Short mmCIF file of C-alpha atoms in Angstrom, two decimals:
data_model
loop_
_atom_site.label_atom_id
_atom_site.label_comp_id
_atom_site.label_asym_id
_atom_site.label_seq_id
_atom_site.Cartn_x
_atom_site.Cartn_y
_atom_site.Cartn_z
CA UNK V 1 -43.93 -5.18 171.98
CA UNK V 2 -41.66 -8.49 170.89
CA UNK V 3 -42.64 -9.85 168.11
CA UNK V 4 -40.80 -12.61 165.85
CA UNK V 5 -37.82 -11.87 163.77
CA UNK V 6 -39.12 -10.40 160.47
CA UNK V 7 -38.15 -11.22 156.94
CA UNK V 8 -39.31 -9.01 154.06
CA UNK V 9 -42.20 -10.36 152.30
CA UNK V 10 -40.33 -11.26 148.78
CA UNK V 11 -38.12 -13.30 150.17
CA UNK V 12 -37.59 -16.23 150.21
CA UNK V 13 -38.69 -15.34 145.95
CA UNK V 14 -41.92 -16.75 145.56
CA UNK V 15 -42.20 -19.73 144.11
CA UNK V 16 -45.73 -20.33 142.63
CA UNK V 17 -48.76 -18.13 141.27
CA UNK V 18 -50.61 -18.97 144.22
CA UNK V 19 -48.41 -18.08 146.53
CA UNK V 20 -47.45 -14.72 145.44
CA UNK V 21 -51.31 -14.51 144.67
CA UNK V 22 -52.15 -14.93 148.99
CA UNK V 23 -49.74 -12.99 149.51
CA UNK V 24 -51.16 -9.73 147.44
CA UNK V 25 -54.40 -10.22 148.90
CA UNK V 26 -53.85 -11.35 152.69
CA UNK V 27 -54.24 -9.01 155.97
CA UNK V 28 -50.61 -7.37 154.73
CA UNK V 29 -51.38 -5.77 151.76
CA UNK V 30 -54.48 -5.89 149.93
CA UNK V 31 -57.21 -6.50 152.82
CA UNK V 32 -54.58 -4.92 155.12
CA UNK V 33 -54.93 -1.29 153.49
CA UNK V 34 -58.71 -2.19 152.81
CA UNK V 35 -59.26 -2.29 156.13
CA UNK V 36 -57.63 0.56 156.91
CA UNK V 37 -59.38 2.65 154.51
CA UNK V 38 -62.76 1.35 156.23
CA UNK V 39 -61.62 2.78 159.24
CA UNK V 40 -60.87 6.25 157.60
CA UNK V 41 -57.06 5.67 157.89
CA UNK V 42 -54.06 5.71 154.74
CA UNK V 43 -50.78 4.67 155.34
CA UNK V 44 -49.18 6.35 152.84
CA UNK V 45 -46.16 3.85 152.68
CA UNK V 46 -47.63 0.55 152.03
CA UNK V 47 -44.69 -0.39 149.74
CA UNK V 48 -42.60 -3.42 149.28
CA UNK V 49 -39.58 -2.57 152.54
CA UNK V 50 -43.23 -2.33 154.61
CA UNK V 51 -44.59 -5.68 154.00
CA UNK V 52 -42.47 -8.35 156.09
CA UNK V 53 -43.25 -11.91 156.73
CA UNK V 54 -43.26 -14.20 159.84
CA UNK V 55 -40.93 -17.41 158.98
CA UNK V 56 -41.27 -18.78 162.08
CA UNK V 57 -43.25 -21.79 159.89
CA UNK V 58 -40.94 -21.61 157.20
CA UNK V 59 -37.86 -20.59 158.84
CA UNK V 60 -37.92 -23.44 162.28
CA UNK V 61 -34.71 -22.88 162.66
CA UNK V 62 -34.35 -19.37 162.31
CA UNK V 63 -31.45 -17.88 160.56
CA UNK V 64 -28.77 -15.16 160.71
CA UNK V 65 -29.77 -11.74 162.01
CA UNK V 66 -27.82 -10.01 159.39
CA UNK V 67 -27.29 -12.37 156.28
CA UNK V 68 -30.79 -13.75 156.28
CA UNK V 69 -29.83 -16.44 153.80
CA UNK V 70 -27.18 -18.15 156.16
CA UNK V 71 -27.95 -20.54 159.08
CA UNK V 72 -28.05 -18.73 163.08
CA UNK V 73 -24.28 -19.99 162.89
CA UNK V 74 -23.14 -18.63 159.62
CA UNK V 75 -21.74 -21.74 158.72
CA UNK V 76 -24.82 -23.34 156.17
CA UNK V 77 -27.49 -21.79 154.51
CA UNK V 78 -30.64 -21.23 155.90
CA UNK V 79 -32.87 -24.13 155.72
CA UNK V 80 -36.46 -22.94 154.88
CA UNK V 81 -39.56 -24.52 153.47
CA UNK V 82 -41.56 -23.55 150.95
CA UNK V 83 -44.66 -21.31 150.91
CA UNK V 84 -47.04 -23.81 149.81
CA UNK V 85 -45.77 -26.39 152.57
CA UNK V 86 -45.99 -23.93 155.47
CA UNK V 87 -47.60 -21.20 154.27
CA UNK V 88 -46.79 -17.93 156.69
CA UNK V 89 -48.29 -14.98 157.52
CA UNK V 90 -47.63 -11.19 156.74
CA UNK V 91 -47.48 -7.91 158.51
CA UNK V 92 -48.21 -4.50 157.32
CA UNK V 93 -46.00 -2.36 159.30
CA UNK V 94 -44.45 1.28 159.34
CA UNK V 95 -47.48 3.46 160.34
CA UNK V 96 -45.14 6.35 160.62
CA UNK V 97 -46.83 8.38 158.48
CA UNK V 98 -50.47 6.93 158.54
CA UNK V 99 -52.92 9.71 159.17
CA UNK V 100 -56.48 9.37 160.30
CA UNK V 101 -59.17 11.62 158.44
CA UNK V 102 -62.44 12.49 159.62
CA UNK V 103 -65.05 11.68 157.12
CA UNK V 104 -67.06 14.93 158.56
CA UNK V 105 -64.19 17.47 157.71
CA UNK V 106 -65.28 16.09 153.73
CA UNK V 107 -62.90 15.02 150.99
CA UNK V 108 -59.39 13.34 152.37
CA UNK V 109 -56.68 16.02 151.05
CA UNK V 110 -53.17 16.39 152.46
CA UNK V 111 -50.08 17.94 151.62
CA UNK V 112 -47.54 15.52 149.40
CA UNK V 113 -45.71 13.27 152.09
CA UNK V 114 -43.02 11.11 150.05
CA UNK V 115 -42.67 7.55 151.55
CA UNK V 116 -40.36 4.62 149.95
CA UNK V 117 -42.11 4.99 146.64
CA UNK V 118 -41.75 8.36 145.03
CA UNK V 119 -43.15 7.50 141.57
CA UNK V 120 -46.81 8.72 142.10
CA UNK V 121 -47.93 11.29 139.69
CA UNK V 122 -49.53 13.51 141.83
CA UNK V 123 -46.54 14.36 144.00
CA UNK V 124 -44.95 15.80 140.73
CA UNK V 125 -46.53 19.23 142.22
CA UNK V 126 -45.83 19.09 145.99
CA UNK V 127 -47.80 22.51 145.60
CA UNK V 128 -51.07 20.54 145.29
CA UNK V 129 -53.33 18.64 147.79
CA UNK V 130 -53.91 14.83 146.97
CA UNK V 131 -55.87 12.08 148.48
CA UNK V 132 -53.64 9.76 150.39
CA UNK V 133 -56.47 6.92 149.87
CA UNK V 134 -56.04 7.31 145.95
CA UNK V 135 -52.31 7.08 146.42
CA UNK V 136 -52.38 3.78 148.67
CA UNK V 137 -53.99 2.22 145.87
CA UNK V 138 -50.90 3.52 143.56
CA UNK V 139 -48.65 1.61 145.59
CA UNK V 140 -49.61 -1.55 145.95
CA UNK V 141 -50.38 -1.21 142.14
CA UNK V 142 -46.69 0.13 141.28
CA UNK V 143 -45.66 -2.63 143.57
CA UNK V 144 -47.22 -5.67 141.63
CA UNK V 145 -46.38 -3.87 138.47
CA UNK V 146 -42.27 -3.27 138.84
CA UNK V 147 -41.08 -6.16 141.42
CA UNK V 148 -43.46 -8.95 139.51
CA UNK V 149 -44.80 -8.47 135.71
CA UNK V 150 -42.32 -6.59 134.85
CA UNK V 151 -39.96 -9.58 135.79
CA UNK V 152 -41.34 -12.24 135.74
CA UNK V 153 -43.72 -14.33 132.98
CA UNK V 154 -47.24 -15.42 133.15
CA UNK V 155 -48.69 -12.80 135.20
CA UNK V 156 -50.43 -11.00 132.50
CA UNK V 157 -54.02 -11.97 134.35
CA UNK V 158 -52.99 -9.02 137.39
CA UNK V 159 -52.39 -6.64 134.81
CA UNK V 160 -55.69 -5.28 134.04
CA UNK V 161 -56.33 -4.31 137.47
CA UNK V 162 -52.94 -3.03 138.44
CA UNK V 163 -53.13 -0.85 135.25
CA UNK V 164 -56.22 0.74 136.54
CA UNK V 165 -54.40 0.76 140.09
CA UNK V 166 -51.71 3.21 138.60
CA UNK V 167 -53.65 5.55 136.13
CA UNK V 168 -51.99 8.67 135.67
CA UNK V 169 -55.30 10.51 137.11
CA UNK V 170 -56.28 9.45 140.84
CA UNK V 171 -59.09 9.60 140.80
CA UNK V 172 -59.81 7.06 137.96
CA UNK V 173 -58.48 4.46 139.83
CA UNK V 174 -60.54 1.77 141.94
CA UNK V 175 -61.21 2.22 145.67
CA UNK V 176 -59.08 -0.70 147.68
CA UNK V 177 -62.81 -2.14 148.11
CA UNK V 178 -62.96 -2.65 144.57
CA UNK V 179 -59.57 -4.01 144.72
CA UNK V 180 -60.03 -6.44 146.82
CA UNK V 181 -62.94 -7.56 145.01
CA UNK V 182 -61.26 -7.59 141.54
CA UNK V 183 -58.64 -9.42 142.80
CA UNK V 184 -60.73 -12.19 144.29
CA UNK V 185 -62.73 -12.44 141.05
CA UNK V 186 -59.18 -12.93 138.82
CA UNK V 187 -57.82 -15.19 141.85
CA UNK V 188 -60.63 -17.55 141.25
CA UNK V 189 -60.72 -17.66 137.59
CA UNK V 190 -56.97 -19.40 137.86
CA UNK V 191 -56.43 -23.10 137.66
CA UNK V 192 -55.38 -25.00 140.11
CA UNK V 193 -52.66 -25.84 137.58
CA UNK V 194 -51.76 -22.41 136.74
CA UNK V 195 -51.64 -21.22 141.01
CA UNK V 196 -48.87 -24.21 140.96
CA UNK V 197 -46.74 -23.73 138.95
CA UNK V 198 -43.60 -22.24 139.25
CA UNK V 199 -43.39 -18.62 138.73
CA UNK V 200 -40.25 -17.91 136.44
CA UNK V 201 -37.81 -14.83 135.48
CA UNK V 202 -38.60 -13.17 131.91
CA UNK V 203 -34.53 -13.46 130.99
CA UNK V 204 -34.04 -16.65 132.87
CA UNK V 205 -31.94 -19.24 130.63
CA UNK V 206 -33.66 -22.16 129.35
CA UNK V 207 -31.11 -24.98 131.08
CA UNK V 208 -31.97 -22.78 135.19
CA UNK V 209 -35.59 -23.28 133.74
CA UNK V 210 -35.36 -27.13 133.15
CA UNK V 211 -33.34 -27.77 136.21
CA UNK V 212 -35.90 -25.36 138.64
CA UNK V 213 -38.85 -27.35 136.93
CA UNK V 214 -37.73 -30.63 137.97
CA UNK V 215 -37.63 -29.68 141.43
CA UNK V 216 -40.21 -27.79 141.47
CA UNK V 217 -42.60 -30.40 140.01
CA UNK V 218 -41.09 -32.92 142.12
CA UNK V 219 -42.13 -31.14 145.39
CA UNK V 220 -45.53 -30.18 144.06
CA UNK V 221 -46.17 -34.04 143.36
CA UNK V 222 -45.72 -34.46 146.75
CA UNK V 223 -47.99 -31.44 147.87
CA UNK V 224 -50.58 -32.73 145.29
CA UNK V 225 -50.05 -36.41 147.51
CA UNK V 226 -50.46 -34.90 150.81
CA UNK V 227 -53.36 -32.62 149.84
CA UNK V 228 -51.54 -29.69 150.60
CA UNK V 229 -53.54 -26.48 149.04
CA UNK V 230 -52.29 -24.61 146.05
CA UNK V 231 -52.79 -21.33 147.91
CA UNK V 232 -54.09 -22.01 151.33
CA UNK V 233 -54.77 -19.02 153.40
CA UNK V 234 -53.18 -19.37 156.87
CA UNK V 235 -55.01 -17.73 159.93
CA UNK V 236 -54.05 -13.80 160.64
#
């Protein structure tokens, strides 16, 4: 199979609510594993090194193979647009260790199977069966939880629902269903204002701040011009 060349999906950073927002919930990661878990299957590895992005939108030039962030020749950077200007799509990849289970053989147990992410509680005891399902949903929590609010401000409206994604007890968490559907319901409830604007580092200085904002608001002006969406979905 050729495919394009891959970037992981954090970088470029993300540069607006909305953008890390589509991202969380496109055919990658949220309705990605959802869809999966319709069809009976976990991937049991759907963390952050498994979620890559096609810049062939943002990226028309390409860049390096190796140091991503430098031109095809090595000589420049990479020039790139942004998210909300050419908005790309995402992959879920990696099904190394995805396992089908048939709904007739009853509850989905299996033995502990450590992917990228080894922080789920209930591979403390690799003794134990566990639902892979239940742990999927710990992932994609634990991902939201230490790459973005821990690091970065104004993203206290995912918290809620990525608390309940990572509760110490599996099975208290929600079903990817009712993640999905969460998420849509706090996605909607955000201003167009607030998916906008520019998503900044807890510890970042105050002058980075004031000189990011200026660009940042000068390119959204023009966005805002050209009717360009604040977190338009682009086809799968």
């Amino acid at each position: 199979m050729v495919h394009s060349h891959l970037r992981p999906f954090y970088n470029p950073r993300f540069n607006t609510y909305g953008s890390l927002s589509l991202s969380l919930n496109r055919y990658a990661t949220y309705e990605g594993v959802q869809f999966m878990h319709e069809d009976n299957v976990a991937h049991r590895d759907c963390t952050s090194e498994n979620i890559m992005l096609d810049p062939s939108r943002m990226y028309p030039q390409s860049f390096h193979p190796v140091k991503i962030f430098r031109a095809k020749n090595y000589h420049t950077h990479a020039k790139k647009h942004t998210r909300t200007r050419h908005p790309p799509r995402y992959f879920l990849i990696d099904l190394g260790l995805s396992q089908y289970y048939d709904p007739a053989d009853g509850p989905p147990l299996d033995i502990v199977l450590r992917g990228g992410d080894k922080s789920a509680p209930e591979h403390r005891d690799r003794t134990r069966l566990y639902n892979p399902f239940q742990t999927d949903v710990y992932y994609l929590g634990n991902l939201v939880r230490e790459d973005y609010i821990q690091k970065y401000a104004g993203l206290d409206f995912f918290k809620p629902l990525v608390d309940d994604m990572v509760q110490e007890d599996p099975t208290k968490r929600p079903t990817m269903d009712e993640v999905v559907s969460r998420f849509a319901e706090i996605k909607g409830k955000l201003s167009t204002w607030k998916l906008r604007s520019r998503m900044s580092c807890k510890y970042e200085i105050w002058p980075v701040t004031a000189w990011r904002l200026v660009g940042h608001w000068y390119r959204t002006v023009g966005y805002v011009l050209a009717r360009k969406e604040a977190a338009l979905p682009v086809q799968q």
